[in-house]
Amino acid sequence: MIVLGIESSCDETAAAVVQDGHILRSNVVATSLDLHAVYGGVVPEIAARSHIESIIPVITQALEQAACDWQDIDAIAVTYGGGLGGSLLIGVLTARTLAITKGKPLYAVNHVEGHVYANFLTDTTLEGYVLPAKQPEFPMLALAVSGKHSELILFRNHFDYQLLGETCDDAVGEAFDKVAKMIGLPYPGGPNVSKKAAEGNQHAFMFPKAKMAGKYDFSFSGLKTAVLRTAQLQIGEDHTFPSIGLPERLNEAQKADIAASFECSAIETLVDKTLLAYEEFKPRSVVIAGGVAANQELRRQLADRLPLPIAYTDPKLCTDNGAMIATLGCFKANLDPKKVADPYLLDIVSNLSM
Ligand code: KG4
Ligand code: ZN
């Protein structure tokens, strides 16, 4: 079973070929990140236009890298939600057209569920990837953390899952991105906050952890405000001082301490709840997924506190990519082939949840 996966839900145009749900044969990602960096965040219209330009070259390159031609491809999988409407449309319309013209079955994939399936890749024909030695076992607890999601999901089996909790406001990746902006670090904030944090003291500031009614729910907007208030205090100003003026008034040591204390506190919240869910549900495996899963502090804290070893996937497969979509596509095509999508009707669902 060889599946072509297509992903275009945000600013990455991505395609990949995966064989039998575990062999990564190609992974091509074109990002419009540079075009958005000047605005400090993703501009939906720019993302959509850039997908139009990139999608065919990216798919062509993914087939070439996998040494495949169209007759080798058994199915196409595509992200149909959630994400930016204009961005999703380009991927879905391309996948629908290819499914019809090349005569391939089409599978519709939920973006967050796809992120989790990056952890099922264990082998590759490509250089430069470090993958887990074996696939995760069920029941599997997944922490999905990205720029739009912070979710704890319990998978009893493939396609049989329960959302245990989610964020009530900002996603954790969004908090990283906004804190980066406050202290003058470039977009995307996550990796840059992490880099700056390495120079700072995690205990310089005590940031609050939100107490939620839902045992497994998250909230990061209070933490973000606490970071803002701390930064304002550091330069001797009150809460009326605009965040846009902070970067030039904070010195490098203050920025590093804010980044380190914020990162430590945000990650601790994620790990606290993951541990709580681990103790209640006693899963046979725990996986992390989504852009924030690339974070080294998250990996360090989990390794320290979770009684179960985690096999992490390559950071390149944590941020948006086509391989995760192709992998889940393989499982759908193999285990649930009747769920094939109608290539004449498949629509996007921007606000799709788990
Ligand atoms: O999964 P992803 O590529 O796109 C979404 O589905 O949102 O995740 C992007 C998010 C961004 O918020 C980015 O700042 C964050 O993941 N991110 C990180 C790291 N790398 C990416 N956050 C913390 N540490 C990182 N190393
Ligand atoms: Zn994502």
Short mmCIF file of C-alpha atoms and ligand atoms in Angstrom, two decimals:
data_model
loop_
_atom_site.label_atom_id
_atom_site.label_comp_id
_atom_site.label_asym_id
_atom_site.label_seq_id
_atom_site.Cartn_x
_atom_site.Cartn_y
_atom_site.Cartn_z
CA MET A 1 0.00 0.00 0.00
CA ILE A 2 1.64 3.23 -1.20
CA VAL A 3 -0.11 6.49 -0.35
CA LEU A 4 0.53 10.06 -1.45
CA GLY A 5 -0.31 12.52 1.36
CA ILE A 6 -1.12 16.19 0.73
CA GLU A 7 -1.19 18.86 3.46
CA SER A 8 -1.97 22.56 3.02
CA SER A 9 -3.94 23.61 6.12
CA CYS A 10 -1.78 26.58 7.12
CA ASP A 11 1.42 28.06 5.62
CA GLU A 12 3.20 24.83 4.63
CA THR A 13 2.53 23.22 1.24
CA ALA A 14 3.53 19.61 1.79
CA ALA A 15 3.41 16.24 0.05
CA ALA A 16 4.93 12.87 0.92
CA VAL A 17 4.83 9.22 -0.02
CA VAL A 18 4.45 6.56 2.69
CA GLN A 19 4.44 2.81 2.20
CA ASP A 20 2.50 0.33 4.38
CA GLY A 21 1.88 2.88 7.15
CA HIS A 22 5.47 2.84 8.40
CA ILE A 23 8.01 3.51 5.61
CA LEU A 24 8.73 7.15 4.79
CA ARG A 25 9.75 7.28 1.11
CA SER A 26 9.60 11.03 0.55
CA ASN A 27 8.78 14.21 2.45
CA VAL A 28 8.68 17.59 0.70
CA VAL A 29 7.66 20.79 2.48
CA ALA A 30 7.56 24.28 0.94
CA THR A 31 6.83 26.99 3.45
CA SER A 32 5.66 30.56 2.90
CA LEU A 33 7.06 31.42 6.35
CA ASP A 34 9.41 34.12 5.02
CA LEU A 35 6.50 35.93 3.38
CA HIS A 36 4.59 35.98 6.70
CA ALA A 37 7.54 36.83 8.95
CA VAL A 38 7.37 40.55 8.10
CA TYR A 39 3.76 40.59 9.40
CA GLY A 40 4.61 38.59 12.55
CA GLY A 41 2.06 35.88 11.77
CA VAL A 42 0.38 33.92 8.97
CA VAL A 43 -1.59 36.06 6.50
CA PRO A 44 -4.33 33.76 5.10
CA GLU A 45 -4.49 35.30 1.62
CA ILE A 46 -0.72 35.12 1.17
CA ALA A 47 -0.70 31.49 2.39
CA ALA A 48 -3.45 30.50 -0.08
CA ARG A 49 -1.72 32.18 -3.02
CA SER A 50 1.55 30.57 -2.17
CA HIS A 51 -0.11 27.10 -1.99
CA ILE A 52 -1.40 27.61 -5.54
CA GLU A 53 2.15 28.25 -6.77
CA SER A 54 3.80 25.44 -4.83
CA ILE A 55 1.40 22.53 -4.74
CA ILE A 56 2.08 20.88 -8.11
CA PRO A 57 5.89 21.25 -7.89
CA VAL A 58 5.79 19.89 -4.32
CA ILE A 59 3.73 16.83 -5.33
CA THR A 60 5.97 16.21 -8.37
CA GLN A 61 9.05 16.38 -6.16
CA ALA A 62 7.49 14.04 -3.57
CA LEU A 63 6.86 11.41 -6.28
CA GLU A 64 10.39 11.84 -7.65
CA GLN A 65 12.03 11.59 -4.23
CA ALA A 66 10.08 8.37 -3.58
CA ALA A 67 11.11 7.03 -7.01
CA CYS A 68 7.42 6.51 -7.79
CA ASP A 69 5.26 7.29 -10.75
CA TRP A 70 1.50 7.54 -10.68
CA GLN A 71 0.90 3.85 -11.35
CA ASP A 72 2.76 2.99 -8.09
CA ILE A 73 0.39 5.13 -6.00
CA ASP A 74 -2.52 3.15 -4.49
CA ALA A 75 -4.38 6.04 -2.84
CA ILE A 76 -4.30 9.77 -2.11
CA ALA A 77 -4.86 11.22 1.37
CA VAL A 78 -5.50 14.90 2.00
CA THR A 79 -6.08 17.18 4.99
CA TYR A 80 -9.68 18.45 4.79
CA GLY A 81 -9.73 20.28 8.17
CA GLY A 82 -9.18 22.06 10.45
CA GLY A 83 -7.20 25.00 9.21
CA LEU A 84 -7.43 28.13 7.10
CA GLY A 85 -10.27 27.90 4.56
CA GLY A 86 -8.36 29.25 1.56
CA SER A 87 -5.32 27.09 2.33
CA LEU A 88 -7.32 23.87 2.83
CA LEU A 89 -9.20 24.45 -0.42
CA ILE A 90 -6.02 24.34 -2.52
CA GLY A 91 -4.95 20.97 -1.10
CA VAL A 92 -8.42 19.44 -1.25
CA LEU A 93 -9.19 20.64 -4.79
CA THR A 94 -5.80 19.40 -6.00
CA ALA A 95 -6.30 16.01 -4.33
CA ARG A 96 -9.84 15.70 -5.73
CA THR A 97 -8.65 16.51 -9.24
CA LEU A 98 -5.76 14.04 -9.05
CA ALA A 99 -8.02 11.31 -7.60
CA ILE A 100 -10.37 11.71 -10.58
CA THR A 101 -7.79 12.12 -13.34
CA LYS A 102 -5.42 9.40 -12.06
CA GLY A 103 -8.24 7.09 -10.91
CA LYS A 104 -7.12 6.76 -7.27
CA PRO A 105 -9.21 6.33 -4.10
CA LEU A 106 -9.24 9.48 -1.96
CA TYR A 107 -9.09 9.59 1.86
CA ALA A 108 -9.94 12.69 3.92
CA VAL A 109 -7.73 13.24 6.96
CA ASN A 110 -8.24 15.31 10.11
CA HIS A 111 -5.10 17.45 10.54
CA VAL A 112 -4.67 16.81 14.29
CA GLU A 113 -5.28 13.06 13.95
CA GLY A 114 -2.68 13.18 11.16
CA HIS A 115 -0.11 14.82 13.48
CA VAL A 116 -0.48 11.87 15.87
CA TYR A 117 0.23 9.39 13.06
CA ALA A 118 3.68 10.87 12.38
CA ASN A 119 4.64 8.65 15.34
CA PHE A 120 3.82 5.50 13.33
CA LEU A 121 6.70 6.05 10.89
CA THR A 122 9.51 3.66 11.87
CA ASP A 123 11.52 3.21 8.65
CA THR A 124 12.70 5.40 5.83
CA THR A 125 14.57 5.33 2.56
CA LEU A 126 15.65 8.95 3.20
CA GLU A 127 18.78 10.33 4.85
CA GLY A 128 18.67 12.51 7.94
CA TYR A 129 15.66 11.17 9.85
CA VAL A 130 15.74 9.63 13.33
CA LEU A 131 12.61 7.53 13.80
CA PRO A 132 11.22 5.38 16.64
CA ALA A 133 12.19 1.69 16.49
CA LYS A 134 8.57 0.48 16.71
CA GLN A 135 5.04 1.77 16.32
CA PRO A 136 3.12 2.91 19.44
CA GLU A 137 0.75 0.40 21.03
CA PHE A 138 -2.90 0.90 21.99
CA PRO A 139 -4.31 2.21 24.22
CA MET A 140 -2.22 5.23 23.28
CA LEU A 141 -2.31 8.62 24.97
CA ALA A 142 -1.53 11.50 22.59
CA LEU A 143 -0.60 15.05 23.53
CA ALA A 144 -1.28 17.13 20.39
CA VAL A 145 0.31 20.56 20.71
CA SER A 146 0.60 23.04 17.86
CA GLY A 147 -0.11 26.63 16.90
CA LYS A 148 -3.82 25.88 16.95
CA HIS A 149 -4.23 22.91 19.28
CA SER A 150 -3.47 21.75 22.80
CA GLU A 151 -5.29 18.46 23.22
CA LEU A 152 -5.04 15.24 25.17
CA ILE A 153 -6.55 12.34 23.24
CA LEU A 154 -6.92 8.71 24.27
CA PHE A 155 -6.79 6.30 21.31
CA ARG A 156 -8.25 2.88 22.20
CA ASN A 157 -7.49 1.71 18.66
CA HIS A 158 -7.16 3.19 15.16
CA PHE A 159 -10.14 5.55 14.56
CA ASP A 160 -11.50 4.85 18.09
CA TYR A 161 -10.51 7.81 20.20
CA GLN A 162 -11.79 10.08 22.93
CA LEU A 163 -10.87 13.74 23.38
CA LEU A 164 -9.97 14.01 27.08
CA GLY A 165 -9.34 17.74 27.14
CA GLU A 166 -8.38 20.75 25.08
CA THR A 167 -7.50 24.41 25.41
CA CYS A 168 -10.26 26.82 26.34
CA ASP A 169 -8.48 29.80 24.77
CA ASP A 170 -5.01 30.02 23.17
CA ALA A 171 -3.11 26.98 21.93
CA VAL A 172 0.29 26.49 23.53
CA GLY A 173 2.11 27.16 20.22
CA GLU A 174 0.16 30.41 19.89
CA ALA A 175 1.35 31.40 23.40
CA PHE A 176 4.96 30.72 22.33
CA ASP A 177 4.40 32.85 19.21
CA LYS A 178 2.88 35.75 21.18
CA VAL A 179 5.53 35.73 23.90
CA ALA A 180 8.17 35.76 21.15
CA LYS A 181 6.57 38.89 19.72
CA MET A 182 6.49 40.58 23.15
CA ILE A 183 10.22 40.10 23.65
CA GLY A 184 11.13 40.85 20.05
CA LEU A 185 11.98 37.40 18.71
CA PRO A 186 11.17 36.59 15.07
CA TYR A 187 8.24 34.49 13.83
CA PRO A 188 7.68 31.55 14.28
CA GLY A 189 8.07 32.09 17.99
CA GLY A 190 8.30 28.53 19.28
CA PRO A 191 11.81 27.56 18.22
CA ASN A 192 13.12 31.10 18.84
CA VAL A 193 11.73 31.30 22.39
CA SER A 194 13.30 27.92 23.02
CA LYS A 195 16.70 29.09 21.74
CA LYS A 196 16.57 32.24 23.86
CA ALA A 197 15.40 30.23 26.89
CA ALA A 198 18.64 28.25 26.81
CA GLU A 199 20.51 31.44 27.87
CA GLY A 200 18.10 32.25 30.74
CA ASN A 201 17.06 31.13 34.21
CA GLN A 202 13.85 29.06 34.37
CA HIS A 203 13.28 30.15 37.97
CA ALA A 204 13.74 33.88 37.41
CA PHE A 205 9.98 34.46 37.39
CA MET A 206 7.07 32.49 38.86
CA PHE A 207 4.28 32.34 36.32
CA PRO A 208 0.80 31.08 37.30
CA LYS A 209 -0.69 27.77 36.14
CA ALA A 210 -4.36 27.96 35.18
CA LYS A 211 -6.78 25.89 37.26
CA MET A 212 -9.48 24.49 34.98
CA ALA A 213 -12.89 22.97 35.67
CA GLY A 214 -12.17 20.22 33.14
CA LYS A 215 -9.45 17.92 34.56
CA TYR A 216 -7.64 17.68 31.20
CA ASP A 217 -8.41 21.12 29.79
CA PHE A 218 -5.77 23.79 29.22
CA SER A 219 -5.66 27.59 29.24
CA PHE A 220 -2.70 29.70 28.16
CA SER A 221 -4.13 33.22 27.90
CA GLY A 222 -3.53 33.99 31.62
CA LEU A 223 0.08 32.88 31.32
CA LYS A 224 0.51 35.15 28.30
CA THR A 225 -0.86 38.12 30.26
CA ALA A 226 1.38 37.28 33.22
CA VAL A 227 4.39 37.37 30.89
CA LEU A 228 3.30 40.78 29.60
CA ARG A 229 2.89 42.19 33.15
CA THR A 230 6.31 40.84 34.16
CA ALA A 231 7.98 42.37 31.12
CA GLN A 232 6.30 45.74 31.84
CA LEU A 233 7.50 45.60 35.48
CA GLN A 234 11.04 44.73 34.40
CA ILE A 235 11.37 48.02 32.55
CA GLY A 236 9.69 49.93 35.40
CA GLU A 237 6.40 50.58 33.62
CA ASP A 238 2.81 49.76 34.53
CA HIS A 239 0.12 47.70 32.75
CA THR A 240 -0.67 50.52 30.32
CA PHE A 241 2.74 50.29 28.62
CA PRO A 242 2.19 48.92 25.08
CA SER A 243 3.69 45.51 24.33
CA ILE A 244 5.07 46.79 21.03
CA GLY A 245 7.53 49.01 22.95
CA LEU A 246 8.90 46.18 25.11
CA PRO A 247 11.58 44.61 22.86
CA GLU A 248 13.71 47.76 22.66
CA ARG A 249 13.53 48.42 26.43
CA LEU A 250 14.26 44.87 27.67
CA ASN A 251 17.90 43.81 27.79
CA GLU A 252 19.07 40.41 26.47
CA ALA A 253 19.36 38.88 29.97
CA GLN A 254 15.79 39.93 30.85
CA LYS A 255 14.50 38.50 27.56
CA ALA A 256 16.30 35.21 28.18
CA ASP A 257 14.92 34.93 31.74
CA ILE A 258 11.37 35.67 30.53
CA ALA A 259 11.70 33.11 27.71
CA ALA A 260 13.11 30.43 30.05
CA SER A 261 10.53 30.98 32.83
CA PHE A 262 7.65 31.09 30.33
CA GLU A 263 8.79 27.96 28.51
CA CYS A 264 9.31 26.04 31.73
CA SER A 265 5.86 26.98 33.04
CA ALA A 266 3.97 26.33 29.74
CA ILE A 267 5.66 22.95 29.31
CA GLU A 268 5.11 22.02 32.97
CA THR A 269 1.35 22.54 32.48
CA LEU A 270 1.38 20.17 29.48
CA VAL A 271 3.38 17.54 31.35
CA ASP A 272 1.25 17.82 34.56
CA LYS A 273 -1.91 16.95 32.62
CA THR A 274 -0.25 14.26 30.52
CA LEU A 275 0.90 12.58 33.75
CA LEU A 276 -2.56 12.87 35.27
CA ALA A 277 -4.10 11.19 32.20
CA TYR A 278 -1.36 8.56 32.20
CA GLU A 279 -2.17 7.68 35.82
CA GLU A 280 -5.92 7.46 35.17
CA PHE A 281 -5.91 5.56 31.87
CA LYS A 282 -2.64 3.58 32.13
CA PRO A 283 -2.02 3.62 28.34
CA ARG A 284 0.55 1.26 26.82
CA SER A 285 2.16 4.16 24.98
CA VAL A 286 2.33 7.95 25.11
CA VAL A 287 3.08 10.06 22.04
CA ILE A 288 3.47 13.78 21.44
CA ALA A 289 2.48 15.44 18.18
CA GLY A 290 2.31 18.84 16.47
CA GLY A 291 4.84 21.66 16.13
CA VAL A 292 5.42 22.08 19.88
CA ALA A 293 6.36 18.36 20.08
CA ALA A 294 9.69 19.49 18.58
CA ASN A 295 10.37 21.37 21.84
CA GLN A 296 13.37 19.95 23.72
CA GLU A 297 12.17 21.14 27.13
CA LEU A 298 8.92 19.17 26.62
CA ARG A 299 10.94 16.06 25.74
CA ARG A 300 13.22 16.63 28.77
CA GLN A 301 10.38 17.10 31.27
CA LEU A 302 8.46 14.10 29.95
CA ALA A 303 11.56 11.91 30.14
CA ASP A 304 12.09 13.09 33.74
CA ARG A 305 8.55 12.65 34.99
CA LEU A 306 6.72 10.01 32.94
CA PRO A 307 7.28 6.44 34.16
CA LEU A 308 7.07 5.19 30.57
CA PRO A 309 9.80 5.82 27.97
CA ILE A 310 8.60 7.80 24.93
CA ALA A 311 9.96 7.16 21.46
CA TYR A 312 10.01 10.59 19.85
CA THR A 313 9.75 11.11 16.14
CA ASP A 314 12.08 13.36 14.15
CA PRO A 315 11.39 17.09 14.81
CA LYS A 316 10.95 17.52 11.02
CA LEU A 317 7.84 15.30 11.30
CA CYS A 318 6.37 17.29 14.23
CA THR A 319 5.64 20.49 12.30
CA ASP A 320 3.16 20.33 9.40
CA ASN A 321 4.07 17.77 6.72
CA GLY A 322 2.51 15.42 4.19
CA ALA A 323 4.05 12.27 5.69
CA MET A 324 1.73 12.27 8.70
CA ILE A 325 -1.28 12.59 6.34
CA ALA A 326 -0.01 9.78 4.09
CA THR A 327 0.61 7.53 7.11
CA LEU A 328 -2.92 7.92 8.43
CA GLY A 329 -4.12 7.54 4.83
CA CYS A 330 -2.41 4.10 4.69
CA PHE A 331 -4.28 2.96 7.82
CA LYS A 332 -7.58 4.27 6.47
CA ALA A 333 -7.09 2.58 3.11
CA ASN A 334 -6.09 -0.69 4.78
CA LEU A 335 -8.42 -0.91 7.76
CA ASP A 336 -11.37 1.23 6.76
CA PRO A 337 -11.45 1.24 2.93
CA LYS A 338 -15.21 1.87 2.82
CA LYS A 339 -14.58 5.34 4.28
CA VAL A 340 -13.26 6.46 0.91
CA ALA A 341 -14.18 10.08 0.11
CA ASP A 342 -16.14 11.13 -2.95
CA PRO A 343 -13.69 13.07 -5.14
CA TYR A 344 -16.59 15.02 -6.66
CA LEU A 345 -17.97 16.11 -3.28
CA LEU A 346 -15.26 16.24 -0.59
CA ASP A 347 -15.46 19.63 1.13
CA ILE A 348 -13.19 21.38 3.60
CA VAL A 349 -14.15 21.80 7.29
CA SER A 350 -12.18 24.75 8.66
CA ASN A 351 -13.22 24.27 12.27
CA LEU A 352 -12.96 20.49 12.30
CA SER A 353 -12.13 19.15 15.78
CA MET A 354 -11.15 15.72 17.05
O1 KG4 B 1 1.91 21.81 13.83
P1 KG4 B 1 2.39 23.12 13.36
O2 KG4 B 1 3.51 23.16 12.34
O3 KG4 B 1 1.23 23.97 12.76
C1 KG4 B 1 -0.06 23.98 13.33
O4 KG4 B 1 -0.80 23.00 13.08
O5 KG4 B 1 -0.33 24.92 14.09
O6 KG4 B 1 2.82 23.93 14.67
C2 KG4 B 1 3.33 25.24 14.60
C3 KG4 B 1 3.50 25.74 16.02
C4 KG4 B 1 3.91 27.21 16.08
O7 KG4 B 1 3.12 27.85 17.06
C5 KG4 B 1 5.37 27.15 16.48
O8 KG4 B 1 5.80 28.29 17.19
C6 KG4 B 1 5.39 25.91 17.36
O9 KG4 B 1 4.54 25.00 16.69
N1 KG4 B 1 6.74 25.31 17.47
C7 KG4 B 1 7.41 25.21 18.64
C8 KG4 B 1 8.67 24.65 18.32
N2 KG4 B 1 8.72 24.42 16.98
C9 KG4 B 1 7.52 24.83 16.48
N3 KG4 B 1 7.07 25.56 19.88
C10 KG4 B 1 7.95 25.35 20.86
N4 KG4 B 1 9.19 24.83 20.65
C11 KG4 B 1 9.59 24.47 19.41
N5 KG4 B 1 10.81 23.94 19.23
ZN ZN B 2 -0.26 21.26 12.40
#
